[in-house]
JSON list of C-alpha atoms in Angstrom, two decimals:
[
{"chain": "A", "resi": 1, "resn": "UNK", "atom": "CA", "xyz": [-13.38, 5.19, -5.06]},
{"chain": "A", "resi": 2, "resn": "UNK", "atom": "CA", "xyz": [-11.24, 2.10, -4.72]},
{"chain": "A", "resi": 3, "resn": "UNK", "atom": "CA", "xyz": [-8.91, 1.42, -1.82]},
{"chain": "A", "resi": 4, "resn": "UNK", "atom": "CA", "xyz": [-5.34, 2.43, -2.57]},
{"chain": "A", "resi": 5, "resn": "UNK", "atom": "CA", "xyz": [-3.52, -0.57, -4.08]},
{"chain": "A", "resi": 6, "resn": "UNK", "atom": "CA", "xyz": [0.13, -0.68, -5.10]},
{"chain": "A", "resi": 7, "resn": "UNK", "atom": "CA", "xyz": [2.48, -3.30, -6.54]},
{"chain": "A", "resi": 8, "resn": "UNK", "atom": "CA", "xyz": [6.23, -3.48, -6.03]},
{"chain": "A", "resi": 9, "resn": "UNK", "atom": "CA", "xyz": [8.04, -5.53, -8.66]},
{"chain": "A", "resi": 10, "resn": "UNK", "atom": "CA", "xyz": [10.40, -8.11, -7.23]},
{"chain": "A", "resi": 11, "resn": "UNK", "atom": "CA", "xyz": [12.75, -7.94, -10.21]},
{"chain": "A", "resi": 12, "resn": "UNK", "atom": "CA", "xyz": [13.06, -4.16, -10.57]},
{"chain": "A", "resi": 13, "resn": "UNK", "atom": "CA", "xyz": [11.74, -2.88, -7.19]},
{"chain": "A", "resi": 14, "resn": "UNK", "atom": "CA", "xyz": [9.61, -0.36, -9.11]},
{"chain": "A", "resi": 15, "resn": "UNK", "atom": "CA", "xyz": [6.41, 0.69, -7.33]},
{"chain": "A", "resi": 16, "resn": "UNK", "atom": "CA", "xyz": [3.25, 1.02, -9.41]},
{"chain": "A", "resi": 17, "resn": "UNK", "atom": "CA", "xyz": [-0.03, 2.57, -8.22]},
{"chain": "A", "resi": 18, "resn": "UNK", "atom": "CA", "xyz": [-2.80, 0.23, -9.38]},
{"chain": "A", "resi": 19, "resn": "UNK", "atom": "CA", "xyz": [-5.76, 2.08, -7.90]},
{"chain": "A", "resi": 20, "resn": "UNK", "atom": "CA", "xyz": [-6.72, 4.85, -5.48]},
{"chain": "A", "resi": 21, "resn": "UNK", "atom": "CA", "xyz": [-4.16, 7.38, -6.69]},
{"chain": "A", "resi": 22, "resn": "UNK", "atom": "CA", "xyz": [-6.58, 9.91, -8.14]},
{"chain": "A", "resi": 23, "resn": "UNK", "atom": "CA", "xyz": [-5.45, 12.66, -5.77]},
{"chain": "A", "resi": 24, "resn": "UNK", "atom": "CA", "xyz": [-8.94, 13.73, -4.70]},
{"chain": "A", "resi": 25, "resn": "UNK", "atom": "CA", "xyz": [-9.29, 15.93, -1.60]},
{"chain": "A", "resi": 26, "resn": "UNK", "atom": "CA", "xyz": [-10.05, 14.06, 1.59]},
{"chain": "A", "resi": 27, "resn": "UNK", "atom": "CA", "xyz": [-13.59, 14.08, 2.90]},
{"chain": "A", "resi": 28, "resn": "UNK", "atom": "CA", "xyz": [-15.27, 13.67, -0.48]},
{"chain": "A", "resi": 29, "resn": "UNK", "atom": "CA", "xyz": [-17.43, 10.60, -0.09]},
{"chain": "A", "resi": 30, "resn": "UNK", "atom": "CA", "xyz": [-17.82, 8.44, -3.15]},
{"chain": "A", "resi": 31, "resn": "UNK", "atom": "CA", "xyz": [-19.97, 5.36, -3.32]},
{"chain": "A", "resi": 32, "resn": "UNK", "atom": "CA", "xyz": [-17.59, 2.37, -3.14]},
{"chain": "A", "resi": 33, "resn": "UNK", "atom": "CA", "xyz": [-17.79, 0.01, -6.08]},
{"chain": "A", "resi": 34, "resn": "UNK", "atom": "CA", "xyz": [-17.26, -3.71, -5.82]},
{"chain": "A", "resi": 35, "resn": "UNK", "atom": "CA", "xyz": [-15.33, -4.94, -8.83]},
{"chain": "A", "resi": 36, "resn": "UNK", "atom": "CA", "xyz": [-13.62, -8.15, -9.86]},
{"chain": "A", "resi": 37, "resn": "UNK", "atom": "CA", "xyz": [-10.05, -7.69, -10.98]},
{"chain": "A", "resi": 38, "resn": "UNK", "atom": "CA", "xyz": [-7.42, -10.10, -12.24]},
{"chain": "A", "resi": 39, "resn": "UNK", "atom": "CA", "xyz": [-3.78, -9.32, -11.57]},
{"chain": "A", "resi": 40, "resn": "UNK", "atom": "CA", "xyz": [-0.72, -11.29, -12.57]},
{"chain": "A", "resi": 41, "resn": "UNK", "atom": "CA", "xyz": [2.07, -11.27, -9.99]},
{"chain": "A", "resi": 42, "resn": "UNK", "atom": "CA", "xyz": [5.59, -12.46, -10.71]},
{"chain": "A", "resi": 43, "resn": "UNK", "atom": "CA", "xyz": [7.78, -14.16, -8.09]},
{"chain": "A", "resi": 44, "resn": "UNK", "atom": "CA", "xyz": [9.03, -11.53, -5.65]},
{"chain": "A", "resi": 45, "resn": "UNK", "atom": "CA", "xyz": [6.21, -9.06, -6.40]},
{"chain": "A", "resi": 46, "resn": "UNK", "atom": "CA", "xyz": [4.38, -7.56, -3.41]},
{"chain": "A", "resi": 47, "resn": "UNK", "atom": "CA", "xyz": [0.80, -6.32, -3.53]},
{"chain": "A", "resi": 48, "resn": "UNK", "atom": "CA", "xyz": [-0.14, -3.63, -0.99]},
{"chain": "A", "resi": 49, "resn": "UNK", "atom": "CA", "xyz": [-3.68, -2.57, -0.05]},
{"chain": "A", "resi": 50, "resn": "UNK", "atom": "CA", "xyz": [-4.36, 0.17, 2.50]},
{"chain": "A", "resi": 51, "resn": "UNK", "atom": "CA", "xyz": [-7.31, 2.17, 3.76]},
{"chain": "A", "resi": 52, "resn": "UNK", "atom": "CA", "xyz": [-7.51, 5.89, 3.10]},
{"chain": "A", "resi": 53, "resn": "UNK", "atom": "CA", "xyz": [-6.59, 6.67, 6.70]},
{"chain": "A", "resi": 54, "resn": "UNK", "atom": "CA", "xyz": [-3.11, 5.25, 6.09]},
{"chain": "A", "resi": 55, "resn": "UNK", "atom": "CA", "xyz": [-2.48, 7.59, 3.15]},
{"chain": "A", "resi": 56, "resn": "UNK", "atom": "CA", "xyz": [-3.92, 10.53, 5.11]},
{"chain": "A", "resi": 57, "resn": "UNK", "atom": "CA", "xyz": [-1.67, 9.82, 8.11]},
{"chain": "A", "resi": 58, "resn": "UNK", "atom": "CA", "xyz": [1.40, 9.89, 5.87]},
{"chain": "A", "resi": 59, "resn": "UNK", "atom": "CA", "xyz": [0.49, 13.22, 4.24]},
{"chain": "A", "resi": 60, "resn": "UNK", "atom": "CA", "xyz": [2.04, 16.44, 5.50]},
{"chain": "A", "resi": 61, "resn": "UNK", "atom": "CA", "xyz": [-1.07, 18.29, 4.39]},
{"chain": "A", "resi": 62, "resn": "UNK", "atom": "CA", "xyz": [-4.14, 16.43, 5.66]},
{"chain": "A", "resi": 63, "resn": "UNK", "atom": "CA", "xyz": [-6.34, 18.27, 3.12]},
{"chain": "A", "resi": 64, "resn": "UNK", "atom": "CA", "xyz": [-4.59, 16.60, 0.18]},
{"chain": "A", "resi": 65, "resn": "UNK", "atom": "CA", "xyz": [-4.72, 12.90, -0.64]},
{"chain": "A", "resi": 66, "resn": "UNK", "atom": "CA", "xyz": [-1.26, 12.08, -2.01]},
{"chain": "A", "resi": 67, "resn": "UNK", "atom": "CA", "xyz": [0.35, 8.67, -2.42]},
{"chain": "A", "resi": 68, "resn": "UNK", "atom": "CA", "xyz": [3.97, 9.91, -2.59]},
{"chain": "A", "resi": 69, "resn": "UNK", "atom": "CA", "xyz": [4.98, 8.99, 0.96]},
{"chain": "A", "resi": 70, "resn": "UNK", "atom": "CA", "xyz": [3.34, 5.57, 0.79]},
{"chain": "A", "resi": 71, "resn": "UNK", "atom": "CA", "xyz": [5.11, 4.84, -2.50]},
{"chain": "A", "resi": 72, "resn": "UNK", "atom": "CA", "xyz": [8.45, 5.92, -0.97]},
{"chain": "A", "resi": 73, "resn": "UNK", "atom": "CA", "xyz": [8.11, 3.73, 2.14]},
{"chain": "A", "resi": 74, "resn": "UNK", "atom": "CA", "xyz": [6.85, 0.74, 0.15]},
{"chain": "A", "resi": 75, "resn": "UNK", "atom": "CA", "xyz": [9.73, 1.11, -2.30]},
{"chain": "A", "resi": 76, "resn": "UNK", "atom": "CA", "xyz": [12.55, 1.25, 0.27]},
{"chain": "A", "resi": 77, "resn": "UNK", "atom": "CA", "xyz": [11.28, -1.21, 2.88]},
{"chain": "A", "resi": 78, "resn": "UNK", "atom": "CA", "xyz": [13.01, -4.54, 3.40]},
{"chain": "A", "resi": 79, "resn": "UNK", "atom": "CA", "xyz": [11.79, -7.45, 1.25]},
{"chain": "A", "resi": 80, "resn": "UNK", "atom": "CA", "xyz": [8.79, -9.43, 2.40]},
{"chain": "A", "resi": 81, "resn": "UNK", "atom": "CA", "xyz": [5.23, -8.51, 3.31]},
{"chain": "A", "resi": 82, "resn": "UNK", "atom": "CA", "xyz": [5.82, -8.26, 7.08]},
{"chain": "A", "resi": 83, "resn": "UNK", "atom": "CA", "xyz": [8.68, -5.74, 7.05]},
{"chain": "A", "resi": 84, "resn": "UNK", "atom": "CA", "xyz": [6.81, -3.56, 4.55]},
{"chain": "A", "resi": 85, "resn": "UNK", "atom": "CA", "xyz": [3.71, -3.40, 6.73]},
{"chain": "A", "resi": 86, "resn": "UNK", "atom": "CA", "xyz": [5.87, -2.65, 9.78]},
{"chain": "A", "resi": 87, "resn": "UNK", "atom": "CA", "xyz": [7.69, 0.15, 7.93]},
{"chain": "A", "resi": 88, "resn": "UNK", "atom": "CA", "xyz": [4.39, 1.86, 7.12]},
{"chain": "A", "resi": 89, "resn": "UNK", "atom": "CA", "xyz": [3.14, 1.74, 10.71]},
{"chain": "A", "resi": 90, "resn": "UNK", "atom": "CA", "xyz": [6.54, 2.88, 12.03]},
{"chain": "A", "resi": 91, "resn": "UNK", "atom": "CA", "xyz": [6.37, 5.96, 9.82]},
{"chain": "A", "resi": 92, "resn": "UNK", "atom": "CA", "xyz": [2.77, 6.70, 10.87]},
{"chain": "A", "resi": 93, "resn": "UNK", "atom": "CA", "xyz": [3.86, 6.46, 14.51]},
{"chain": "A", "resi": 94, "resn": "UNK", "atom": "CA", "xyz": [6.75, 8.82, 13.84]},
{"chain": "A", "resi": 95, "resn": "UNK", "atom": "CA", "xyz": [4.56, 11.42, 12.13]},
{"chain": "A", "resi": 96, "resn": "UNK", "atom": "CA", "xyz": [1.49, 11.39, 14.36]},
{"chain": "A", "resi": 97, "resn": "UNK", "atom": "CA", "xyz": [1.71, 11.84, 18.12]},
{"chain": "A", "resi": 98, "resn": "UNK", "atom": "CA", "xyz": [-1.85, 10.63, 18.64]},
{"chain": "A", "resi": 99, "resn": "UNK", "atom": "CA", "xyz": [-3.59, 7.81, 16.75]},
{"chain": "A", "resi": 100, "resn": "UNK", "atom": "CA", "xyz": [-5.62, 9.14, 13.81]},
{"chain": "A", "resi": 101, "resn": "UNK", "atom": "CA", "xyz": [-9.39, 8.77, 13.95]},
{"chain": "A", "resi": 102, "resn": "UNK", "atom": "CA", "xyz": [-9.49, 7.06, 10.57]},
{"chain": "A", "resi": 103, "resn": "UNK", "atom": "CA", "xyz": [-9.25, 3.33, 10.12]},
{"chain": "A", "resi": 104, "resn": "UNK", "atom": "CA", "xyz": [-5.66, 2.15, 9.59]},
{"chain": "A", "resi": 105, "resn": "UNK", "atom": "CA", "xyz": [-5.58, -1.16, 7.77]},
{"chain": "A", "resi": 106, "resn": "UNK", "atom": "CA", "xyz": [-2.68, -2.50, 5.72]},
{"chain": "A", "resi": 107, "resn": "UNK", "atom": "CA", "xyz": [-2.53, -5.76, 3.79]},
{"chain": "A", "resi": 108, "resn": "UNK", "atom": "CA", "xyz": [0.63, -6.86, 1.98]},
{"chain": "A", "resi": 109, "resn": "UNK", "atom": "CA", "xyz": [0.97, -10.06, -0.04]},
{"chain": "A", "resi": 110, "resn": "UNK", "atom": "CA", "xyz": [4.30, -11.23, -1.45]},
{"chain": "A", "resi": 111, "resn": "UNK", "atom": "CA", "xyz": [4.42, -13.83, -4.20]},
{"chain": "A", "resi": 112, "resn": "UNK", "atom": "CA", "xyz": [7.29, -16.18, -3.38]},
{"chain": "A", "resi": 113, "resn": "UNK", "atom": "CA", "xyz": [8.74, -18.59, -5.91]},
{"chain": "A", "resi": 114, "resn": "UNK", "atom": "CA", "xyz": [8.16, -22.27, -5.25]},
{"chain": "A", "resi": 115, "resn": "UNK", "atom": "CA", "xyz": [11.84, -22.80, -4.56]},
{"chain": "A", "resi": 116, "resn": "UNK", "atom": "CA", "xyz": [11.75, -20.48, -1.52]},
{"chain": "A", "resi": 117, "resn": "UNK", "atom": "CA", "xyz": [9.06, -22.39, 0.34]},
{"chain": "A", "resi": 118, "resn": "UNK", "atom": "CA", "xyz": [9.33, -25.30, 2.73]},
{"chain": "A", "resi": 119, "resn": "UNK", "atom": "CA", "xyz": [10.89, -28.38, 1.18]},
{"chain": "A", "resi": 120, "resn": "UNK", "atom": "CA", "xyz": [8.62, -31.43, 1.09]},
{"chain": "A", "resi": 121, "resn": "UNK", "atom": "CA", "xyz": [10.13, -34.91, 1.17]}
]
């Protein structure tokens, strides 16, 4: 079982599930595999990695592991890695009155074009 990983295209804003979207019931332990993976990002693309607890917290039915809500939030959040991470945690806070017991970790990386960085003289 790989951690859920998604990519949002900068050009089209389409969200693609790269791993972790198998839809298995929660609580089934699978031996984690360490794998090397190459991924080509285009300028404006955002890569999102989350732990299973994030997906579980966003599910209406805690017995089902579904990526739909995560895909929706990731797709409509403001551009940039920071706002997208904040949008996920805001939704978790809205849905759950008490902090879930599972680990909640979110990592978002946005590929920015060279022209949008700091100018060097």
